[in-house]
Structure formats: C-alpha cells, structure tokens
Amino acid sequence: MKFRIEGRFWKNEKTFPGLNDYIHELGRNPKSGAHIKKKYEKIACDALRAVSGRKRYAGRVTFHYRFAEPSSGQKRDHMNVFAFADKVIEDALQKCGVIQDDSPRWVDGSRITHEFLYTDGTPWIEVEIEEVK
C-alpha cells in the first residue's frame, strides 16, 4: 500500500518539521512539542485514511519513504527531515490500526529505505508499506 502526504503544513513552506524544529519546540515548552507531534500524526492518519480504507497488516512490514522538499529551501539535512517524519508516520500507522506496533518485532528496520529529492511544486512525503515475508 502506498499513500502520500502532500502540502505545506510546517510554517507554510515544508510538509513536516525536521527533528531540529521539534527539539526546539520541546525546549520552548514540552506541551508545544507534544502538540506538534499530535498534529502531524493526525495529518499522516488523514492522508492514510484517504487511500487505505481499512487495510491492516497482521505481520511484519517495512517502509519505503520518498521525500520531496521545496527546491527553494535546500538547507535542511536529510537525516533531520527523515527522523521526525519517520517517527510520526510510524506512530500514526500504529494509532490508525494499520500496523500492529512500530517495534522491531513488527517493523523490519533493516529494509527501510529513504529517497530524497527537491520539487518546484508542492512538497510531499510518500510512504509505501511492504509486507515482509
């Protein structure tokens, strides 16, 4: 199954905040950090529900992420972008009931892939969920 989160949600320029943005918010106020995490989990769940119906994975899965950041803002390092988005999206998949859990028992981390590119259009994050045999 594949789904896409498309739009400018973070400061009206990026799809998701980076890990540094999230850590900054936690430092300002722990409740602010929790609010940001919850907000982006909801964005991920909404994008997922739009395409998945009631798809649930009973076994192990892995993820293939593709990130398209705005070409005008080529300042964020890739791992900064991946870290927050991975965590929030995997937590959202668990909360939505799509995966059992985001622990190593249910998610094969050795097969997770990330692809990063820049776009002149609307930024997006695409996630493909693959069952692991």
Coordinates of C-alpha atoms in Angstrom, one line a residue:
M1 CA 0.0 0.0 0.0
K2 CA 1.2 3.5 -0.8
F3 CA 0.0 6.9 0.5
R4 CA 1.1 10.5 0.1
I5 CA 1.1 13.4 2.5
E6 CA 1.0 16.5 0.3
G7 CA 1.0 20.1 1.3
R8 CA 2.8 22.9 3.1
F9 CA 1.9 22.3 6.8
W10 CA 5.1 23.4 8.6
K11 CA 5.5 27.2 8.5
N12 CA 3.6 27.3 5.2
E13 CA 6.7 26.0 3.4
K14 CA 7.5 22.4 4.3
T15 CA 5.4 19.3 4.6
F16 CA 6.7 18.3 8.1
P17 CA 9.1 19.9 10.5
G18 CA 12.5 18.4 10.9
L19 CA 13.9 16.9 14.1
N20 CA 15.7 20.1 15.0
D21 CA 12.4 22.1 14.7
Y22 CA 10.7 19.5 17.0
I23 CA 13.6 19.6 19.6
H24 CA 13.4 23.4 19.5
E25 CA 9.7 23.3 20.3
L26 CA 10.3 20.8 23.1
G27 CA 12.9 23.2 24.6
R28 CA 10.4 26.1 24.5
N29 CA 7.7 24.1 26.1
P30 CA 7.2 20.3 26.4
K31 CA 3.4 20.8 25.7
S32 CA 4.2 22.6 22.5
G33 CA 6.4 19.6 21.3
A34 CA 3.6 17.2 22.2
H35 CA 1.1 19.4 20.3
I36 CA 3.3 19.3 17.2
K37 CA 3.7 15.5 17.3
K38 CA -0.1 15.0 17.7
K39 CA -0.8 17.5 14.9
Y40 CA 1.5 15.7 12.4
E41 CA 0.2 12.3 13.4
K42 CA -3.3 13.5 12.5
I43 CA -2.1 14.8 9.1
A44 CA -0.5 11.4 8.4
C45 CA -3.6 9.5 9.6
D46 CA -5.8 11.7 7.4
A47 CA -3.6 11.0 4.3
L48 CA -3.6 7.3 5.1
R49 CA -7.4 7.0 5.6
A50 CA -7.9 8.7 2.2
V51 CA -6.4 5.7 0.4
S52 CA -6.3 2.7 2.7
G53 CA -9.9 2.1 3.7
R54 CA -9.5 -0.4 6.5
K55 CA -6.3 -2.1 5.4
R56 CA -4.4 -3.7 8.3
Y57 CA -1.2 -5.6 8.3
A58 CA -1.1 -8.7 10.6
G59 CA 2.6 -9.5 10.1
R60 CA 5.9 -7.7 9.8
V61 CA 6.3 -4.7 7.5
T62 CA 8.9 -2.3 6.2
F63 CA 8.6 1.1 4.8
H64 CA 9.9 2.9 1.7
Y65 CA 9.9 6.7 2.1
R66 CA 10.2 9.3 -0.6
F67 CA 10.5 13.0 0.4
A68 CA 10.2 15.9 -1.9
E69 CA 11.3 19.1 -0.2
P70 CA 10.9 22.6 -1.8
S71 CA 13.9 23.4 -4.1
S72 CA 14.0 26.9 -2.7
G73 CA 14.9 25.8 0.8
Q74 CA 17.7 23.3 0.3
K75 CA 19.0 23.9 3.8
R76 CA 17.8 21.0 5.9
D77 CA 20.0 18.0 6.1
H78 CA 18.3 14.8 5.0
M79 CA 18.5 12.9 8.3
N80 CA 16.9 15.9 10.1
V81 CA 13.9 15.6 7.8
F82 CA 13.7 11.8 7.9
A83 CA 14.0 11.4 11.7
F84 CA 10.9 13.4 12.7
A85 CA 8.7 12.2 9.8
D86 CA 9.6 8.5 10.3
K87 CA 8.7 8.6 13.9
V88 CA 5.4 10.5 13.5
I89 CA 4.3 8.5 10.5
E90 CA 5.1 5.1 12.1
D91 CA 3.3 6.2 15.3
A92 CA 0.3 7.3 13.2
L93 CA 0.2 3.9 11.4
Q94 CA 0.0 2.2 14.7
K95 CA -2.7 4.6 16.1
C96 CA -4.8 4.2 12.9
G97 CA -4.5 0.4 13.4
V98 CA -2.7 -0.2 10.1
I99 CA 0.3 -1.9 11.8
Q100 CA 0.4 -3.9 15.0
D101 CA 3.2 -1.9 16.6
D102 CA 6.2 0.1 15.4
S103 CA 8.6 -2.0 17.5
P104 CA 11.3 -4.2 15.8
R105 CA 9.0 -7.2 16.2
W106 CA 6.6 -5.8 13.7
V107 CA 8.8 -3.4 11.6
D108 CA 11.9 -4.7 9.8
G109 CA 14.2 -1.6 10.2
S110 CA 16.9 -3.2 8.1
R111 CA 14.8 -2.8 4.9
I112 CA 13.5 0.7 5.4
T113 CA 14.6 3.0 2.5
H114 CA 14.6 6.8 2.1
E115 CA 14.7 8.7 -1.1
F116 CA 15.1 12.5 -1.1
L117 CA 14.5 14.9 -3.9
Y118 CA 13.6 18.6 -4.5
T119 CA 10.5 20.0 -6.2
D120 CA 9.4 23.3 -7.5
G121 CA 5.8 22.3 -6.8
T122 CA 4.0 21.3 -3.6
P123 CA 6.2 19.4 -1.2
W124 CA 5.2 15.8 -0.3
I125 CA 6.1 12.6 1.6
E126 CA 5.2 9.3 0.0
V127 CA 5.2 6.1 2.1
E128 CA 4.9 2.6 0.7
I129 CA 4.2 -0.2 3.2
E130 CA 5.6 -3.5 2.2
E131 CA 4.8 -6.8 3.9
V132 CA 7.9 -8.8 5.0
K133 CA 7.7 -12.5 4.3

